[in-house]
Structure formats: C-alpha cells, structure tokens
Tab-separated table of C-alpha atoms and ligand atoms in Angstrom:
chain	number	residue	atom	x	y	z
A	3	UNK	CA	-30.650	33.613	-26.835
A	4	UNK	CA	-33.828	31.136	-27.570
A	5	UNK	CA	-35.362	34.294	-29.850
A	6	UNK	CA	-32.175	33.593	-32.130
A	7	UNK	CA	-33.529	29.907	-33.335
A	8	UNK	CA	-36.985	31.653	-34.198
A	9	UNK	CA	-37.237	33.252	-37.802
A	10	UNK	CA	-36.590	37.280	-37.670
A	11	UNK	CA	-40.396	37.628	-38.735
A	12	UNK	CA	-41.246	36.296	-35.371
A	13	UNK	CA	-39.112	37.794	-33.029
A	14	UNK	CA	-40.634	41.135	-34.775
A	15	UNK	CA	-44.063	40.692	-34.324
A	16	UNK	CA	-42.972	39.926	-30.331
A	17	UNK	CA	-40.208	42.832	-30.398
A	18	UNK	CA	-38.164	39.745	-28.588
A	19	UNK	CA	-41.200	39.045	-26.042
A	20	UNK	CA	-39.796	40.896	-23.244
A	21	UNK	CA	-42.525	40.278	-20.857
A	22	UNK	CA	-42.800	42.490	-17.698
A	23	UNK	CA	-41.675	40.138	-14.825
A	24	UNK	CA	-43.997	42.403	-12.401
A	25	UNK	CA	-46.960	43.191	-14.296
A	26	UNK	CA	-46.967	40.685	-17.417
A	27	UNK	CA	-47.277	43.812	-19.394
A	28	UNK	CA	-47.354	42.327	-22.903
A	29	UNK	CA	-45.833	45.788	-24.392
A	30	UNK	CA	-42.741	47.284	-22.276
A	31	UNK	CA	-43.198	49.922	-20.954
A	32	UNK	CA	-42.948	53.699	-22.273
A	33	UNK	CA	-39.716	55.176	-19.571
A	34	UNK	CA	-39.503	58.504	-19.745
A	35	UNK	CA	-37.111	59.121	-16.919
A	36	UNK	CA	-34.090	61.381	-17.707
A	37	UNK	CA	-32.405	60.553	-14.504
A	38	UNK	CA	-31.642	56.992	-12.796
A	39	UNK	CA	-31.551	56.619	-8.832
A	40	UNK	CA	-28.870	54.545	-7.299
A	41	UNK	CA	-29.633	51.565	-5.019
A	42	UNK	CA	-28.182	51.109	-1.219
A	43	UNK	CA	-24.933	50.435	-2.175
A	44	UNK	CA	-24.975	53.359	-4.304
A	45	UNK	CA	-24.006	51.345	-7.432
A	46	UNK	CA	-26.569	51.738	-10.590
A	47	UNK	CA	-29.456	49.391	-11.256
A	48	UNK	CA	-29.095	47.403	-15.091
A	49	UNK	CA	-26.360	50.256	-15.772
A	50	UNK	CA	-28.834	53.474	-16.139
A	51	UNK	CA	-27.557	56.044	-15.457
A	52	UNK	CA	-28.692	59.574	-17.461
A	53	UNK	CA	-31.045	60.073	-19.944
A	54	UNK	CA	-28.467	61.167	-23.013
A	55	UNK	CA	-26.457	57.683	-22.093
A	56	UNK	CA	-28.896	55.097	-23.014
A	57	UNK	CA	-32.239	53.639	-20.769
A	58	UNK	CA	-34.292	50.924	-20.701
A	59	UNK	CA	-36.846	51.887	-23.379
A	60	UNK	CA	-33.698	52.589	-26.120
A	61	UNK	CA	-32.161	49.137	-24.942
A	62	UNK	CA	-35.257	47.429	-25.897
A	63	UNK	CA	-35.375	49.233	-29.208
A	64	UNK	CA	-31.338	48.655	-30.035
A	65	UNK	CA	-31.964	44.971	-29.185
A	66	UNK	CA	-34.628	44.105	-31.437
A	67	UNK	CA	-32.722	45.677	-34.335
A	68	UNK	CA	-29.628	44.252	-33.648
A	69	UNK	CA	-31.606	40.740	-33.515
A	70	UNK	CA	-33.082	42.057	-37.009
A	71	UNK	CA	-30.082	42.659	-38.825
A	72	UNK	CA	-27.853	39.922	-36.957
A	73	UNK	CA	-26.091	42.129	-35.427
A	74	UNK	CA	-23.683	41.961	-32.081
A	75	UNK	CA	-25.035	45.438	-31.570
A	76	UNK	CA	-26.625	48.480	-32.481
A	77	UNK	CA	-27.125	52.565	-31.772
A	78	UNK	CA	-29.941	54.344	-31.526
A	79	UNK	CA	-29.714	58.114	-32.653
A	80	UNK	CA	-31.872	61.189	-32.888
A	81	UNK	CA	-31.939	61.094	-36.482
A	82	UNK	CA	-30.452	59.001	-39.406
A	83	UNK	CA	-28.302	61.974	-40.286
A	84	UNK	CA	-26.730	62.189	-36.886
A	85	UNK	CA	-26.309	58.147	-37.161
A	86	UNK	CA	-24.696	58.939	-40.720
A	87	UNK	CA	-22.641	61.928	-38.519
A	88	UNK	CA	-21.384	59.878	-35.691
A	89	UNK	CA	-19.852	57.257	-37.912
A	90	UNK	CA	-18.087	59.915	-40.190
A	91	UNK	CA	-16.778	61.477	-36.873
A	92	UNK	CA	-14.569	58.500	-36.803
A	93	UNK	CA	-12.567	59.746	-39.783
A	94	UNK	CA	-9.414	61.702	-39.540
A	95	UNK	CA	-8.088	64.321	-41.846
A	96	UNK	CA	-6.135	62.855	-44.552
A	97	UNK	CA	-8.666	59.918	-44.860
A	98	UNK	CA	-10.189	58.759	-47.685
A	99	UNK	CA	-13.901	58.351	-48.086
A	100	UNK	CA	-15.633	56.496	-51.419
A	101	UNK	CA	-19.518	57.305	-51.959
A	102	UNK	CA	-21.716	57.302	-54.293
A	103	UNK	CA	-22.494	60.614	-56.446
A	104	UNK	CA	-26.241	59.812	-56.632
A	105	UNK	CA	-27.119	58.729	-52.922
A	106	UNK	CA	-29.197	60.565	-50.156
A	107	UNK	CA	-28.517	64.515	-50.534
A	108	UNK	CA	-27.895	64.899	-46.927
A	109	UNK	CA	-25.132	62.164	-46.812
A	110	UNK	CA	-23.264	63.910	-49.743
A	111	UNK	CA	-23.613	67.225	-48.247
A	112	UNK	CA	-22.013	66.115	-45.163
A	113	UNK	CA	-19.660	65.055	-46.771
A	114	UNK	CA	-18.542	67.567	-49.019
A	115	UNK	CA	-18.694	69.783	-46.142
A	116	UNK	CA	-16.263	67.734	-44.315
A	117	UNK	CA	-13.942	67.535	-47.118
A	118	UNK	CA	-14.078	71.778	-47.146
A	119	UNK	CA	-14.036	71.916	-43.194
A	120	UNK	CA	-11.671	69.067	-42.378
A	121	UNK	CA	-9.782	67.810	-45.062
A	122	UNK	CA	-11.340	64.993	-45.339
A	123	UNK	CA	-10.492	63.132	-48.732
A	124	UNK	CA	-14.426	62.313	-50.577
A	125	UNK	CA	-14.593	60.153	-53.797
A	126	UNK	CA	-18.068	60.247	-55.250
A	127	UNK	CA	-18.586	57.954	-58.159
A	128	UNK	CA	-21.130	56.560	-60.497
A	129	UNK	CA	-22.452	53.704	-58.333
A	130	UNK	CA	-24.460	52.451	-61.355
A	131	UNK	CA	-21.760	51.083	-62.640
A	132	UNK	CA	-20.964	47.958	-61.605
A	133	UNK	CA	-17.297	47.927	-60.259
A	134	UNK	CA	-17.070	52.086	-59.696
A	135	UNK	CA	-17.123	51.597	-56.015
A	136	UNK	CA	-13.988	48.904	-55.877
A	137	UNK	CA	-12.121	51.240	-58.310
A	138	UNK	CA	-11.827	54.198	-56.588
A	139	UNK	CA	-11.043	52.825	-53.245
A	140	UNK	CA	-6.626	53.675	-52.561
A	141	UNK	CA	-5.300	50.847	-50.183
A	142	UNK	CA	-4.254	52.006	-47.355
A	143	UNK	CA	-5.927	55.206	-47.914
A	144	UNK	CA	-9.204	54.534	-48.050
A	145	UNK	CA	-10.809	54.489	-44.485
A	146	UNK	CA	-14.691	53.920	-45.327
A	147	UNK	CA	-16.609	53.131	-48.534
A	148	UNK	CA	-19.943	54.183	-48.008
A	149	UNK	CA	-22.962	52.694	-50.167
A	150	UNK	CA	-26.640	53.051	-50.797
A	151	UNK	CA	-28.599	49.879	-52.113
A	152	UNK	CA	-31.157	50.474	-53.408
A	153	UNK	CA	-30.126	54.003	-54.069
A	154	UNK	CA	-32.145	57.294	-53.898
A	155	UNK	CA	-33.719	58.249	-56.157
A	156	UNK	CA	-32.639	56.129	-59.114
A	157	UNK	CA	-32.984	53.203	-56.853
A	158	UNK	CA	-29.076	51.934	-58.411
A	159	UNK	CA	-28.663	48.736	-56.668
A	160	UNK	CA	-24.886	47.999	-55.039
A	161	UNK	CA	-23.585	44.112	-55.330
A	162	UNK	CA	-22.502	44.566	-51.098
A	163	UNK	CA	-20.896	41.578	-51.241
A	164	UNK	CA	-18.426	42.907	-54.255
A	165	UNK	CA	-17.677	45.920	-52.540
A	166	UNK	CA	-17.415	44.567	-49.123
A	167	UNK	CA	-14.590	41.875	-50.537
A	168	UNK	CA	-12.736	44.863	-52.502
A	169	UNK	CA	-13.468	47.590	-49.442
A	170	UNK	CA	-11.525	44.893	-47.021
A	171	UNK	CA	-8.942	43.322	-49.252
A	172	UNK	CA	-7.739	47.024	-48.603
A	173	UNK	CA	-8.172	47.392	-45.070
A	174	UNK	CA	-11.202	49.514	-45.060
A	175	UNK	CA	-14.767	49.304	-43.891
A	176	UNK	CA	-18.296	49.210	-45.723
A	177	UNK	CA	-20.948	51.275	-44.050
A	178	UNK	CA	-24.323	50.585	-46.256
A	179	UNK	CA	-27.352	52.692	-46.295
A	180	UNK	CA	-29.787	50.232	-45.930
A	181	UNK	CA	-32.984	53.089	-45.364
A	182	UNK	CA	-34.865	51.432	-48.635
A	183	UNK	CA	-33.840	48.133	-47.912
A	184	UNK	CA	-34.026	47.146	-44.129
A	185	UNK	CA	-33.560	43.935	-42.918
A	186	UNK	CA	-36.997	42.366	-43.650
A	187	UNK	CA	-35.643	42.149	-46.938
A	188	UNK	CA	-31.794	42.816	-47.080
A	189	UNK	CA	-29.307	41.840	-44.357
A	190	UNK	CA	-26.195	43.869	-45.159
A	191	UNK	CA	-23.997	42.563	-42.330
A	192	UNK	CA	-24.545	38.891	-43.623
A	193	UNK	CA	-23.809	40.148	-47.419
A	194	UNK	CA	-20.331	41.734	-46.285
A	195	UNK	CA	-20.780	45.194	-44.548
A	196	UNK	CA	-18.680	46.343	-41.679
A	197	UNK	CA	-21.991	48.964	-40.383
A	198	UNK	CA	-25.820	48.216	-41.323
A	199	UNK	CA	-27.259	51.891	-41.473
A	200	UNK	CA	-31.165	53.039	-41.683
A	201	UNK	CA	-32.821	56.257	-41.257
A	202	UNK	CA	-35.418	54.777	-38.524
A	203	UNK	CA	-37.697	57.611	-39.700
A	204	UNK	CA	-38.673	55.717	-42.695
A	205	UNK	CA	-39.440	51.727	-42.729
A	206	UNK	CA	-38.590	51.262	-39.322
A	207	UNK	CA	-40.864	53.822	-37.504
A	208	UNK	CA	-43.335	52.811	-40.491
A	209	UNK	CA	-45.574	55.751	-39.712
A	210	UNK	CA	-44.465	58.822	-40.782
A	211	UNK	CA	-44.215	60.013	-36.883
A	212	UNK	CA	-40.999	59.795	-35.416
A	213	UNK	CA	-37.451	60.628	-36.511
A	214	UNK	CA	-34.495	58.175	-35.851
A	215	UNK	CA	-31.081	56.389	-36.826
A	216	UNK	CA	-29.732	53.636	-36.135
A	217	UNK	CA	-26.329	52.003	-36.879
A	218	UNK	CA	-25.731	48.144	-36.030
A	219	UNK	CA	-22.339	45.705	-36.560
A	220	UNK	CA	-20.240	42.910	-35.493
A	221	UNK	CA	-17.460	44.815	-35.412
A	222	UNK	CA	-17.404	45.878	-31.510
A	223	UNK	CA	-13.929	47.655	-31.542
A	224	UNK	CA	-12.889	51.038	-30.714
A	225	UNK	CA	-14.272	52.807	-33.683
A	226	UNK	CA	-17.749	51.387	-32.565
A	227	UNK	CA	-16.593	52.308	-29.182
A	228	UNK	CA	-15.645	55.908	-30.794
A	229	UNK	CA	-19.358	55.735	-32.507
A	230	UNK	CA	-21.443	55.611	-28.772
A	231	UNK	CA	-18.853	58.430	-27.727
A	232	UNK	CA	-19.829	61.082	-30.424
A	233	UNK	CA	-23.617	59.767	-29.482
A	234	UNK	CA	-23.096	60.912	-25.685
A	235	UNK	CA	-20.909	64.159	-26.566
A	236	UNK	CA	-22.857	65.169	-28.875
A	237	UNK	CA	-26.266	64.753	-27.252
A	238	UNK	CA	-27.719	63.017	-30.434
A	239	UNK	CA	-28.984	59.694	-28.912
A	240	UNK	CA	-32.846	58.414	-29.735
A	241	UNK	CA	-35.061	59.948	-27.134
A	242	UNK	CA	-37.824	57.420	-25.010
A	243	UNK	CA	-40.744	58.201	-26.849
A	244	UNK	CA	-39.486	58.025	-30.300
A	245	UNK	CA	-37.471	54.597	-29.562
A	246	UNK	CA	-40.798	53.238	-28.058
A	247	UNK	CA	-42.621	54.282	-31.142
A	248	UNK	CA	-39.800	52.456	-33.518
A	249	UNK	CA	-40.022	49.256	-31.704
A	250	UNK	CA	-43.936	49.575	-32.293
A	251	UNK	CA	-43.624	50.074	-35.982
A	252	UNK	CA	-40.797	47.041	-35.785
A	253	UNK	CA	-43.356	44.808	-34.855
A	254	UNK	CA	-45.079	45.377	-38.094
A	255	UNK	CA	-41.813	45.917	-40.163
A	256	UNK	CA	-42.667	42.657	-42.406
A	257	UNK	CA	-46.281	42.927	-43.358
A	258	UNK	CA	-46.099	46.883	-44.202
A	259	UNK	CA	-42.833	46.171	-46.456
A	260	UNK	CA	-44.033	43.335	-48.355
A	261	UNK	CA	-47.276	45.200	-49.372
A	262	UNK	CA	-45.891	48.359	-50.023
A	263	UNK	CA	-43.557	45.764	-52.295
A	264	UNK	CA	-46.469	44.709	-53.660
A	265	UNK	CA	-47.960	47.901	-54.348
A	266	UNK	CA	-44.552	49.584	-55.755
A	267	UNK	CA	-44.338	46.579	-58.180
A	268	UNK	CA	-47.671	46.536	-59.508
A	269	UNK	CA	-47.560	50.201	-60.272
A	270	UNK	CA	-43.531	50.217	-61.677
A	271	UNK	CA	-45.501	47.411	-64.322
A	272	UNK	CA	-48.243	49.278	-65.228
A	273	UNK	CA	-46.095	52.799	-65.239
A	274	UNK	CA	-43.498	51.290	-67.547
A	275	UNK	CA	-46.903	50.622	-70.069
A	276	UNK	CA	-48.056	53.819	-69.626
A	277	UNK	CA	-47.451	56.758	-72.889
A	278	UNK	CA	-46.776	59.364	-70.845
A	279	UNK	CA	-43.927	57.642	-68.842
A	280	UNK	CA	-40.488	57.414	-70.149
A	281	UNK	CA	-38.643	55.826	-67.441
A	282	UNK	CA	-39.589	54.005	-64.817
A	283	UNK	CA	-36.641	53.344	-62.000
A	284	UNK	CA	-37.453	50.394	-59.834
A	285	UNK	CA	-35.349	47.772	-58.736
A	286	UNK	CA	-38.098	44.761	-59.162
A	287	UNK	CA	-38.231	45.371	-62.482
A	288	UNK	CA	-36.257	43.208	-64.996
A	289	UNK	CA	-35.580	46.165	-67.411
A	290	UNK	CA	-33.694	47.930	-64.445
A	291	UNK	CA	-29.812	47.588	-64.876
A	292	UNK	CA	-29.637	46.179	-61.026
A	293	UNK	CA	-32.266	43.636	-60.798
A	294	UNK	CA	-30.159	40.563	-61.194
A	295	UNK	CA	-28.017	41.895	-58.052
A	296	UNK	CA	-31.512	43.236	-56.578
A	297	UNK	CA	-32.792	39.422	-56.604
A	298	UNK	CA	-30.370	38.032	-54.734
A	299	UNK	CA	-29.869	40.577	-52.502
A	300	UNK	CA	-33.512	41.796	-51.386
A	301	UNK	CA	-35.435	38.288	-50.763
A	302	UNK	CA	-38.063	39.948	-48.813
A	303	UNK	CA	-39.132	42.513	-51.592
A	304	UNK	CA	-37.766	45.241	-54.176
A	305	UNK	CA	-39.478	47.767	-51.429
A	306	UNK	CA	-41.988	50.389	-52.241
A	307	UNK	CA	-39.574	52.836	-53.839
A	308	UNK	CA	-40.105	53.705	-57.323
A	309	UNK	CA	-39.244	56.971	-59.658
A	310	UNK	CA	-40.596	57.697	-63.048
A	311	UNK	CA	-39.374	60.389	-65.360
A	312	UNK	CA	-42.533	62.551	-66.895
A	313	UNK	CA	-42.874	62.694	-70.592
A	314	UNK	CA	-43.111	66.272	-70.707
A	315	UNK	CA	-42.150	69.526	-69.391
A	316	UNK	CA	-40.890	70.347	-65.961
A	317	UNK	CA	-44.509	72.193	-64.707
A	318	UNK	CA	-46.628	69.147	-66.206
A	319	UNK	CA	-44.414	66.815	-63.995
A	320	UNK	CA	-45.305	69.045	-60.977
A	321	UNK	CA	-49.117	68.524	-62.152
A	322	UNK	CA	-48.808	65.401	-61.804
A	323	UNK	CA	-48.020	65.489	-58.196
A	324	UNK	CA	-50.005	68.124	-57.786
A	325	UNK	CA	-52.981	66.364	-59.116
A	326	UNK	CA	-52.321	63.300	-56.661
A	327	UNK	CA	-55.993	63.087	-54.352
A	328	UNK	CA	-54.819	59.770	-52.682
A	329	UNK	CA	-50.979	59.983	-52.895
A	330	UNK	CA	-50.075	62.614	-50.334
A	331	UNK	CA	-47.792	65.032	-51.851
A	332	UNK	CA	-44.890	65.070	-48.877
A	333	UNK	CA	-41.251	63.706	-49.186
A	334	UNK	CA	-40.099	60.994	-47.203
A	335	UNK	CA	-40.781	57.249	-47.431
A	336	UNK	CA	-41.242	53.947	-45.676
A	337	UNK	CA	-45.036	54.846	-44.176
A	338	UNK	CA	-48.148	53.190	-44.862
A	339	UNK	CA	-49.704	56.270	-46.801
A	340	UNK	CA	-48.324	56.739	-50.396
A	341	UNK	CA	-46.084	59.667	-50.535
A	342	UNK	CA	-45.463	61.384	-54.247
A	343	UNK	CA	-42.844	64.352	-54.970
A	344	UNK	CA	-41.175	66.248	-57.024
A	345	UNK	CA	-37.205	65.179	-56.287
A	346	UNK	CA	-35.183	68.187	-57.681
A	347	UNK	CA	-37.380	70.590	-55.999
A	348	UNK	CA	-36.664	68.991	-52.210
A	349	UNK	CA	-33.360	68.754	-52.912
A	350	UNK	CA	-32.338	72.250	-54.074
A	351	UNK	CA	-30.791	73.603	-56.822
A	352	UNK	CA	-27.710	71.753	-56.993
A	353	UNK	CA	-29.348	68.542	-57.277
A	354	UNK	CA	-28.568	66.375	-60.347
A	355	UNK	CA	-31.876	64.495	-60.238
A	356	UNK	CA	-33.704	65.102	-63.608
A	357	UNK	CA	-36.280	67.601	-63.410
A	358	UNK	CA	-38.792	65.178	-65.089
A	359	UNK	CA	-38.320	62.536	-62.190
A	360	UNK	CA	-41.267	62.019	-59.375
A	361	UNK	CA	-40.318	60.170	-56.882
A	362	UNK	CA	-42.916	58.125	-55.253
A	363	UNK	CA	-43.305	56.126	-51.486
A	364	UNK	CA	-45.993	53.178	-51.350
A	365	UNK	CA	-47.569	52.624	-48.191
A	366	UNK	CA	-50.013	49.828	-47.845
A	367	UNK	CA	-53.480	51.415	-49.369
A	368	UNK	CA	-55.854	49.677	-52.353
A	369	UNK	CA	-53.722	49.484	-55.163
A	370	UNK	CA	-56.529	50.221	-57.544
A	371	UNK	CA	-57.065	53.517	-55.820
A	372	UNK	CA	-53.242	54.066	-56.089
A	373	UNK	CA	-53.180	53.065	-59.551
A	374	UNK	CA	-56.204	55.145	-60.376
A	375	UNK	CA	-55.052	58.425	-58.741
A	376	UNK	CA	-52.074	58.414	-60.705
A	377	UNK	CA	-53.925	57.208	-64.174
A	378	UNK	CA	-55.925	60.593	-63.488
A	379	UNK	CA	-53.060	62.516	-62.149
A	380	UNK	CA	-51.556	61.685	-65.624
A	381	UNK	CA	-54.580	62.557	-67.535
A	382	UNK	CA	-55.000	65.736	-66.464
A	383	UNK	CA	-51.416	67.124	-66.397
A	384	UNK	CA	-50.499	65.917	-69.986
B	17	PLP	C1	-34.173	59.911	-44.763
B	17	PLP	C2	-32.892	59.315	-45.175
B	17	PLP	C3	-31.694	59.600	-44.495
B	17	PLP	C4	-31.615	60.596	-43.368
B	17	PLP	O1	-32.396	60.220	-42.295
B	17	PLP	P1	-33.133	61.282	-41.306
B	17	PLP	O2	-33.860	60.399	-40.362
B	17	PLP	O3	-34.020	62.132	-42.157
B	17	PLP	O4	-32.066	62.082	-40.664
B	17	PLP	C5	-30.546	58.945	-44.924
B	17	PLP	N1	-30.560	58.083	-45.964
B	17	PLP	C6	-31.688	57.811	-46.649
B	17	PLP	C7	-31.642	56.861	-47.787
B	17	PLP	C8	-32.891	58.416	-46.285
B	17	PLP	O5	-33.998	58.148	-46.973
C-alpha cells in the first residue's frame, strides 16, 4: 500500500486518505445502515452484508489501526472488555492463563470468573518483577500470557520482548494491553506480541465520548478466525457512530499523546519534590523501577498516566481530589481534559491498590493551571 512508506504520524492525521471517489469528501462518510442491499446478480457489494458483521465505516476504522500498530489486521468491538472477552473465549478448560496481579480490574475479574465458571487455569503474578511473567508460564500448558505495559495503576512496565521470547519458546501467545501505551508510542506487535490490545475508549477515541476495543495481529489463523466469530455471536462488534468517532480522534492520536506526555512528566517531577507526596508512580521517571525498559519501549512518550500515594490519611487523599477545580474528578483516561481519582474507591473493596494512591489522566490543558490546581488541592487537604 503507498500509505505503508509514509511515517505512521502521517497516515494518522489522513486516517489513510480515503478520498470519496464520488464526492471528494475529504472525511468518509458517517454509514449508519444496519442492512446491505444486494446488486442484480444478487451477490453483495464490497462484502456488506448486516450491520453486527462489519460495514464500511468499521472497515475504515480497523484499517487505520491495523496500519498504526503494523498489523495484518484488526477488530473492532463494542468495548475493550468485550475485545479482552472475545480473545479469552478462545481458551478451553484445562488451559492455562498467566496475568498480572496488578493490571486493569476488569481483566482480572474476568478472569477469575472464568477460572470459577469454566475451569480455566489463571496465574496472576507480580509483574513488577522482572522475570515473574516467564516463570510462571508451564510449556505446553500455558495457552496465553496476558500483559499490561505500562500497568494500571502502578504504571509497572513489562520488557514485551522478554516475555514474548519466553511466552513462545513454549508454544503460547502474548496478548498485551497496550490501553496506556498505544501505538504512537509503543508498537507491541513489532516488540514480540502475538495480539496488540487497547480499550479504544481511552487514547484512541481521545475524547472521553465513545466506548470501544480493538484487538490487531499478524497472526491470521483460526484463533483470530475464532476471535471475529465470538464478535458476530455475541453481538459485541463497534457500532457506526462510535467507529467514526475513533477514527476522528485517530487522526489526532500523536499530538494529544505527546502533550499529555508532556504534561504527565512535568507534574510526576514536580510531585516527586513535593512534602506531601510519598510516591510518585510514573514510568518517565528515572526513580521508577521500569524506566530503563520504559525507554526503549515507549519512543513516542511515557503517556499521561501517573499515580501518587498521599502523605496522609485515607479522607485527606479524597480531599485532594475533591479539591481538584481544573482536574475533573471522573475515572478513565486517555482524553484531553485531566481526569483525577481516587483508585481503591472505583475499584471496590477487593482492590489491592493503596488507599493513599490518586490516580491521575493528563489531557492536553496549561500545565501551570494543572500544576497549580493540584499545588492548592494539596494545600488545602493536608
Ligand atoms: C478502560 C480499560 C480497559 C477496558 O476497556 P473498556 O473500554 O472500558 O471496556 C481495559 N484495560 C485498560 C488498561 C483500561 O484502561
């Protein structure tokens, strides 16, 4: 494809140039149709066919993704859990599964609800560890290592490449969580992985208003086969208007990442200066145990996810959100406003994230209006 020879950054901004032949519509068009009519012959036009199979306005989206992450091909889905979902619906009873014990609370409670429901076989390990991912993988056992780099919320970073050589010296697959990391600044297919994953809600859509998955590889076989299958059953492919939205907020994936970068940075510096801060958890930093791996892994950014653990008690750490007037307090990530929360509290009650730990989302505001909410926020709660 000519896009190929021009630099990912590029073939962004143009979301591949597909230029309406008809109209020279710069921007394709929004296709809403649920429904595709045959031609005279009764055969379909471009393959459409119904609405919960795939059309034109998904295609676009899959395609500039795939050409993203340098990818063969990629899946759409209504959310990133039901991307997450459709791989795991691959796995058989019996198999073994190796994940990380701090990761996305969703993931893990899938999961462990699958090793309950359907005997599936779940390691969860210390990820932080360098090495604790290749350990507890059992040739001929292990079916799919999943990993999170950078990892929520401690932001852990995972050496893919490592894991990726242990994960297929025993016949298994890597499946990375790339949500924090997508391929503006990390290409996990090129570093080893079998399956790129991202919750589209986040960098992707960019704006805080759409939900989406998406899952892309080079390994085209019947397990990706198996993949689009559980999409279609299921029902859980990305809908017109949310697809049309992502491939919007695509076009922009490069400039919002490397200033939230920026932002996230120049706050984890200042944060890790700051008396009532004990910890600050960013990957950009050189005092965090995964920056070497981080540096060589993410060359478009650390990303704009940072956590800090409060010097003080569990309500003065709520304060502090609470006290936010610029930061909105909300969870989620990956938009251009700053997001701020309180972790344990949005993950419930069996979280293990320290009650002391905010977890915070920079968009692409002032960052002397970030830093000075916070410096205030601070102020007033301690
Ligand atoms: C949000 C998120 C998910 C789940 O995605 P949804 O779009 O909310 O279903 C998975 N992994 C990570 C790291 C996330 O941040």
């Amino acid at each position: 494809m000519r896009n190929r020879s021009l630099s990912p950054a590029t073939r962004a901004a143009q979301a591949l140039r597909m230029i309406d032949e008809v109209t020279g519509a710069v921007v394709p068009p929004l296709d809403l149709s649920s429904t595709y009519a045959r031609d005279a012959d009764y055969a379909l036009r471009q393959g459409n066919i119904y609405g919960r199979e795939g059309g034109p306005t998904l295609a676009h989206a899959e395609a500039v993704l795939a050409s993203l992450d340098g990818a063969e091909a990629a899946l759409g889905f209504a959310s990133g859990m039901s991307a997450a979902v459709a791989l795991f619906e691959t796995l058989r009873a019996g198999d073994h599964v190796v994940a990380p014990e701090v990761m996305y609370h969703g993931v893990v409670g899938w999961l462990m609800r699958m090793a309950e429901l359907r005997g599936l076989e779940v390691d969860l390990v210390d990820a932080s560890q360098p090495g604790a991912l290749e350990a507890a993988i059992r040739p001929g056992q292990t079916r799919l290592v999943w990993a999170e780099t950078p990892a929520n919320p401690s932001w852990d970073v995972v050496d893919i490449g490592a894991v990726a050589a242990a994960t297929h010296a025993a016949g298994a697959r890597l499946a990375v969580d790339c949500t924090a990391a997508p391929p503006c600044t990390q290409l996990a297919l090129e570093l080893g992985a079998d399956y790129a994953f991202q919750s589209g809600t986040k960098y992707l859509g960019g704006h805080s208003d759409l939900t989406a998955g998406v899952l892309s590889t080079n390994q085209v076989d019947e397990t990706w086969a198996e993949v689009a299958t559980v999409r279609k059953l299921m029902g859980t492919i990305l809908s017109p208007f949310p697809a049309w939205l992502m491939v919007r907020g695509m076009r922009t994936l490069f400039l919002r990442y490397e200033r939230a970068s920026e932002n996230a940075l120049a706050l984890a510096e200042w944060l890790e200066g700051h008396p009532g801060i004990s910890k600050v958890l960013y990957p950009g930093l050189p005092s965090h145990p995964g920056y070497e791996v981080a540096k060589r892994q993410m060359t478009g950014g650390f990303g704009g996810m940072l956590s800090v653990l409060v010097k003080g008690t569990v309500e003065q750490t709520c304060d502090v959100v609470r006290f936010c007037e610029v930061f909105v307090p909300a969870t989620s990530l990956g938009g251009v406003e700053s997001l701020i929360e309180h972790r344990k509290v949005v993950e419930g009650p069996f979280s293990v994230v320290p009650e002391t730990l905010i977890r915070i989302s920079t968009g692409i505001e002032d960052i002397d209006d970030l830093r000075a909410d916070l410096a205030q926020a601070l102020e007033r709660a301690l």
